[in-house]
Coordinates of C-alpha atoms in Angstrom, one line a residue:
M1 CA 78.1 97.5 82.0
T2 CA 79.2 100.3 84.6
T3 CA 77.3 102.9 86.0
K4 CA 76.0 106.2 84.2
T5 CA 75.9 109.5 85.9
N6 CA 72.6 110.8 87.6
R7 CA 71.9 113.5 85.7
A8 CA 71.3 115.3 89.1
D9 CA 74.9 114.8 90.3
F10 CA 76.0 116.2 86.4
E11 CA 72.9 119.0 87.4
A12 CA 74.9 120.1 90.3
V13 CA 78.4 120.9 89.1
W14 CA 76.9 124.1 86.9
P15 CA 76.5 126.7 89.3
S16 CA 79.8 126.8 90.4
L17 CA 80.7 127.4 86.6
V18 CA 78.7 130.3 86.7
K19 CA 80.6 131.5 89.5
D20 CA 83.3 130.5 87.7
L21 CA 82.3 132.2 84.7
S22 CA 81.2 135.5 86.3
E23 CA 84.1 136.0 88.3
S24 CA 86.2 135.9 84.9
A25 CA 84.1 138.5 83.7
S26 CA 84.2 140.9 87.2
Q27 CA 88.1 141.4 87.2
Y28 CA 87.5 143.3 84.0
G29 CA 85.4 145.6 86.2
I30 CA 81.8 144.4 83.9
P31 CA 78.6 146.3 84.8
A32 CA 76.6 145.0 87.3
T33 CA 73.3 145.2 84.6
A34 CA 76.0 143.3 81.8
L35 CA 77.2 140.9 84.4
K36 CA 73.8 139.2 85.4
W37 CA 72.8 138.8 81.3
F38 CA 76.1 137.0 81.1
Q39 CA 74.8 135.7 83.7
D40 CA 71.3 134.7 82.9
G41 CA 72.4 134.0 79.4
L42 CA 74.7 130.7 80.4
N43 CA 71.1 130.2 83.0
A44 CA 68.5 130.1 80.2
N45 CA 70.4 128.2 77.2
T46 CA 73.2 125.7 79.3
P47 CA 70.9 123.3 81.0
G48 CA 68.1 122.4 80.0
G49 CA 67.4 119.0 77.3
K50 CA 68.4 116.0 76.8
L51 CA 71.9 116.7 78.2
N52 CA 73.4 113.6 76.6
R53 CA 76.7 115.1 74.9
G54 CA 77.5 115.9 78.3
L55 CA 77.0 113.1 80.6
S56 CA 78.5 111.4 77.8
V57 CA 82.0 112.3 78.6
P58 CA 82.3 110.8 82.2
D59 CA 79.9 108.3 81.5
T60 CA 83.3 107.4 79.5
A61 CA 85.3 107.7 81.2
R62 CA 83.5 105.5 83.8
E63 CA 83.8 102.6 80.9
L64 CA 87.5 103.1 80.7
L65 CA 88.8 103.1 84.1
S66 CA 88.7 99.4 86.6
T67 CA 88.6 101.4 89.2
P68 CA 84.3 103.8 90.3
L69 CA 86.0 107.5 89.6
T70 CA 87.5 110.2 92.1
D71 CA 85.5 113.3 93.6
E72 CA 88.5 115.4 91.9
Q73 CA 88.0 113.0 88.2
F74 CA 84.3 112.9 88.0
K75 CA 84.4 116.8 88.9
H76 CA 86.5 117.6 86.3
L77 CA 84.9 115.5 83.7
C78 CA 81.4 117.1 84.6
T79 CA 83.5 119.9 84.1
L80 CA 84.7 118.9 80.6
G81 CA 80.9 117.2 79.6
W82 CA 79.9 121.2 80.8
M83 CA 82.3 122.4 78.0
T84 CA 79.7 120.6 75.3
E85 CA 77.0 121.3 76.4
L86 CA 78.0 125.6 75.8
L87 CA 79.3 124.7 72.8
Q88 CA 75.9 123.1 71.5
A89 CA 74.1 126.2 73.3
F90 CA 76.7 128.1 71.0
F91 CA 75.6 126.3 68.0
L92 CA 71.5 126.4 68.9
V93 CA 71.6 129.7 69.6
A94 CA 72.9 131.4 66.7
D95 CA 71.3 128.1 64.7
D96 CA 67.6 129.7 65.8
M97 CA 68.5 133.1 64.3
M98 CA 69.4 132.0 61.1
D99 CA 66.4 129.2 61.0
S100 CA 63.6 131.8 62.4
S101 CA 62.5 129.4 64.5
I102 CA 60.3 129.8 67.3
T103 CA 60.9 127.4 70.9
R104 CA 63.9 125.7 71.8
R105 CA 62.7 123.3 75.2
G106 CA 59.3 124.8 75.4
E107 CA 60.4 128.3 75.5
P108 CA 60.6 130.8 73.8
C109 CA 64.4 130.8 71.7
W110 CA 66.4 132.7 72.8
Y111 CA 66.4 135.9 70.5
R112 CA 62.3 136.1 71.0
R113 CA 62.8 136.9 74.3
P114 CA 62.3 140.5 76.2
G115 CA 65.1 142.7 75.0
V116 CA 67.3 140.0 73.7
G117 CA 66.7 140.4 70.1
M118 CA 69.8 140.4 67.7
I119 CA 71.9 140.6 71.0
A120 CA 71.8 137.1 70.6
I121 CA 73.7 136.9 68.0
N122 CA 77.0 138.6 70.6
D123 CA 75.5 135.5 73.4
S124 CA 76.3 132.9 71.2
F125 CA 79.9 134.5 71.5
L126 CA 80.0 134.5 75.2
L127 CA 78.6 131.1 75.2
E128 CA 81.8 130.1 73.1
A129 CA 84.0 132.1 74.9
S130 CA 83.0 130.3 78.4
I131 CA 84.3 126.8 76.6
Y132 CA 87.8 128.2 76.8
T133 CA 87.9 130.0 79.8
L134 CA 86.8 127.3 81.2
L135 CA 89.1 124.9 79.9
K136 CA 91.4 127.6 80.7
K137 CA 90.8 127.5 85.0
H138 CA 90.4 124.1 84.4
F139 CA 93.2 122.4 83.0
R140 CA 95.7 124.8 82.4
S141 CA 98.3 122.1 83.7
H142 CA 97.1 119.4 82.6
P143 CA 99.2 117.4 80.2
A144 CA 95.9 117.6 77.7
Y145 CA 95.3 120.8 77.9
V146 CA 96.4 122.1 74.0
D147 CA 95.2 119.2 72.5
M148 CA 91.8 119.4 73.9
I149 CA 91.6 123.5 72.8
E150 CA 92.6 121.9 69.8
L151 CA 89.6 119.3 70.4
F152 CA 87.2 122.2 70.1
H153 CA 88.0 124.6 67.7
E154 CA 88.4 122.0 65.4
V155 CA 84.8 119.7 66.5
S156 CA 83.2 123.8 66.1
F157 CA 85.0 123.9 62.3
Q158 CA 83.6 121.5 61.0
T159 CA 79.7 122.1 63.2
E160 CA 79.9 125.6 61.1
L161 CA 81.4 124.2 57.5
G162 CA 78.8 121.9 57.6
Q163 CA 76.3 124.0 59.2
L164 CA 76.3 126.6 55.9
C165 CA 76.5 122.8 53.4
D166 CA 72.6 122.7 54.9
L167 CA 71.6 126.3 54.2
L168 CA 72.9 126.3 51.1
T169 CA 71.3 123.1 50.3
A170 CA 67.5 123.6 51.8
P171 CA 67.0 127.2 52.1
E172 CA 62.8 127.4 53.6
D173 CA 61.8 129.9 51.6
N174 CA 63.7 128.5 48.2
V175 CA 63.0 125.0 47.3
D176 CA 64.7 123.0 44.8
L177 CA 65.3 119.5 45.4
S178 CA 67.5 119.3 42.8
N179 CA 70.1 120.8 45.4
F180 CA 69.7 117.6 47.5
S181 CA 71.8 114.3 46.8
L182 CA 72.3 111.6 49.6
E183 CA 76.0 112.5 49.4
K184 CA 75.2 116.0 51.0
F185 CA 73.0 114.7 53.5
T186 CA 76.3 112.5 54.3
F187 CA 78.1 115.0 54.5
I188 CA 76.3 117.6 56.3
V189 CA 75.2 115.3 59.2
I190 CA 78.2 113.9 59.3
Y191 CA 79.8 117.2 60.1
K192 CA 76.6 119.4 61.7
T193 CA 76.4 116.8 64.0
A194 CA 78.4 113.6 64.2
Y195 CA 81.4 115.5 65.4
Y196 CA 80.0 116.9 68.6
S197 CA 77.5 115.2 69.2
F198 CA 79.3 111.3 69.6
Y199 CA 83.3 112.0 68.6
L200 CA 83.9 114.8 71.2
P201 CA 82.5 113.4 74.3
V202 CA 84.6 110.6 73.8
A203 CA 88.5 112.3 72.5
L204 CA 88.0 114.6 75.8
A205 CA 87.1 111.7 78.2
L206 CA 90.4 109.9 76.6
H207 CA 92.0 113.0 76.3
Y208 CA 91.6 113.4 80.3
L209 CA 92.4 109.8 80.9
Q210 CA 96.1 110.5 78.8
L211 CA 94.3 107.4 76.9
A212 CA 94.0 110.0 73.8
T213 CA 96.4 107.4 71.7
P214 CA 96.5 107.6 68.0
N215 CA 95.0 104.4 67.3
N216 CA 92.4 104.7 70.1
L217 CA 91.2 108.4 68.2
K218 CA 90.9 106.6 64.6
Q219 CA 89.3 103.7 66.4
A220 CA 86.4 106.2 68.4
H221 CA 86.4 108.0 65.5
D222 CA 86.0 105.5 62.9
I223 CA 83.4 104.2 64.9
L224 CA 81.7 107.0 66.0
I225 CA 80.6 108.8 62.8
P226 CA 79.1 106.1 61.1
L227 CA 76.8 106.1 64.2
G228 CA 76.2 109.7 64.6
E229 CA 75.5 109.1 60.9
Y230 CA 72.7 106.7 61.8
F231 CA 71.5 108.5 65.1
Q232 CA 70.8 111.9 62.0
A233 CA 68.7 109.3 60.4
Q234 CA 67.0 107.7 62.7
D235 CA 65.7 110.9 64.0
D236 CA 64.9 111.9 60.3
Y237 CA 62.8 108.7 60.2
L238 CA 60.9 109.9 63.3
D239 CA 60.4 113.2 62.4
V240 CA 58.0 111.3 60.1
Y241 CA 56.9 108.1 61.3
G242 CA 57.2 108.6 65.7
N243 CA 54.7 108.9 67.9
P244 CA 54.9 112.4 68.5
E245 CA 53.9 112.0 71.9
Q246 CA 56.2 109.8 72.5
I247 CA 58.6 112.6 71.1
G248 CA 57.8 115.1 72.4
K249 CA 57.4 117.5 68.8
I250 CA 55.8 117.3 65.6
G251 CA 57.5 116.6 62.8
T252 CA 58.4 119.7 60.1
D253 CA 61.2 118.5 58.4
I254 CA 59.0 118.2 55.3
Q255 CA 57.6 121.9 55.6
D256 CA 59.8 123.2 56.6
N257 CA 62.6 121.6 53.1
K258 CA 65.4 119.8 55.4
C259 CA 67.7 117.7 53.0
S260 CA 66.2 114.8 55.6
W261 CA 67.2 111.1 55.2
V262 CA 63.5 110.6 53.9
I263 CA 62.9 112.5 51.1
N264 CA 66.5 111.7 49.6
Q265 CA 65.7 107.9 49.6
A266 CA 62.6 109.1 48.0
L267 CA 64.2 111.1 45.5
K268 CA 66.5 108.2 44.6
R269 CA 63.4 105.4 44.4
C270 CA 59.8 107.9 42.8
N271 CA 59.1 107.5 39.2
P272 CA 58.4 110.9 37.2
D273 CA 54.7 111.4 38.6
Q274 CA 56.1 110.7 41.5
R275 CA 59.6 112.9 40.8
K276 CA 56.3 116.3 40.3
I277 CA 54.8 115.9 43.3
L278 CA 57.5 115.6 45.2
D279 CA 58.8 119.0 43.6
E280 CA 55.5 120.7 44.0
S281 CA 54.2 119.9 47.7
Y282 CA 57.9 119.6 49.6
G283 CA 58.9 122.3 51.5
R284 CA 55.4 124.1 52.1
K285 CA 53.3 125.1 55.2
D286 CA 50.8 123.5 54.1
A287 CA 49.4 120.5 55.9
A288 CA 47.4 119.3 52.5
L289 CA 50.7 118.8 50.7
E290 CA 52.3 117.3 53.4
A291 CA 49.9 114.6 53.3
K292 CA 50.9 114.0 49.6
V293 CA 54.4 114.2 50.3
K294 CA 53.6 111.3 52.8
E295 CA 51.8 109.5 50.5
V296 CA 54.6 109.3 48.3
F297 CA 56.3 108.0 51.2
K298 CA 53.7 104.8 51.5
E299 CA 54.6 104.6 47.8
L300 CA 57.8 103.8 48.4
N301 CA 57.3 101.5 51.1
I302 CA 60.6 104.1 53.0
E303 CA 59.9 102.6 56.3
K304 CA 61.3 99.2 55.3
V305 CA 63.8 100.8 53.6
Y306 CA 64.8 102.7 56.6
R307 CA 64.2 99.0 58.7
D308 CA 66.4 97.3 56.4
F309 CA 68.7 101.0 56.3
E310 CA 69.2 100.4 60.6
E311 CA 70.5 97.0 60.1
E312 CA 72.9 97.4 57.6
Q313 CA 74.1 100.4 60.0
V314 CA 73.1 98.3 63.0
N315 CA 76.0 95.4 61.7
K316 CA 78.6 97.2 60.5
I317 CA 79.5 99.0 63.6
R318 CA 78.8 96.1 65.9
G319 CA 81.7 94.7 63.7
L320 CA 83.5 97.6 63.8
I321 CA 83.1 97.8 67.3
T322 CA 83.8 94.2 67.7
S323 CA 87.6 95.3 66.4
V324 CA 88.5 97.2 69.3
D325 CA 91.2 94.8 71.1
G326 CA 91.4 96.8 74.2
S327 CA 95.6 96.9 73.7
E328 CA 96.0 101.0 75.4
G329 CA 93.3 100.7 77.0
L330 CA 90.2 101.7 74.9
K331 CA 87.2 99.1 75.9
K332 CA 84.0 98.3 73.6
G333 CA 81.5 99.7 76.6
V334 CA 82.1 102.8 75.6
F335 CA 80.1 101.6 72.3
E336 CA 77.3 100.0 72.8
S337 CA 76.5 102.0 75.6
F338 CA 75.8 104.5 73.1
L339 CA 74.7 102.0 70.5
A340 CA 72.4 100.9 73.2
K341 CA 71.2 104.1 73.7
I342 CA 70.0 104.9 69.8
Y343 CA 68.8 101.3 68.7
K344 CA 65.3 100.9 67.7
R345 CA 64.4 103.8 69.3
D346 CA 60.6 106.1 69.1
K347 CA 61.6 108.9 70.7

């Protein structure tokens, strides 16, 4: 397997990008206090976390090339990777406000920091605008410059449509399980998560290396979107059945009224008595009611339902990977490495 990007090497690129963005802001004569606020928002919301999306850009390029990356290629690919992390940061700052979340990555959410509050709305806009500032600075002369701009715009639109469907389907303050369906779950997952988490990093690497043929982009799409759907179903399963010590958090999907894979599978299989318990207990901030929901899940053997789904989905994805013939520069290893990270994970 191709050598993976060292996280420390990836992180080492970030300060130079903050410098680029600071210089771009400074050209307008921004006051020192506002510039520092901008820098603090960048540093508080973009680094940290697992950085999987960002690391996937140089990792994909390593898989696609038969020669090692040059220093310039590595810097460029890491820059594109950090742009995916800026996109993630933009979404998360806004999402935490919409969900009234308390913590993010072990710290108070940005809008809950002292003195921030509703200024976080504008800070999320700045995180998004930073993507296009960096794109112009580093890639304006690249043959795929316009393609990369359009890719970020399209993926942002797709993610926001997925978020809209999620917010309308499962508001925390209005529990109505009749709103839920596997079709809605699938739409939310594909558009809210799969495009920007799985397709975007690979498409960026293909564009940068000028391997983004219509066929390569379609094959990448047709493999990575089902892979993203599997990933989210797995995430939902682990929220209920995972070990909190391994996952690093206590699952809250049941109490938060999430339109998750697990509840949709239960709704598909439950009898009227079980449905009554789910209607009365799901989405309530009550540990005893949460336990009743879990008992229904146990009666329906949702653990086995998930294991069967996992094998079926993974076999489907492996079949799609096998169909990649490499004639236009796309390689199976790109997708095999994604699948290897996810299959049977427990955290």
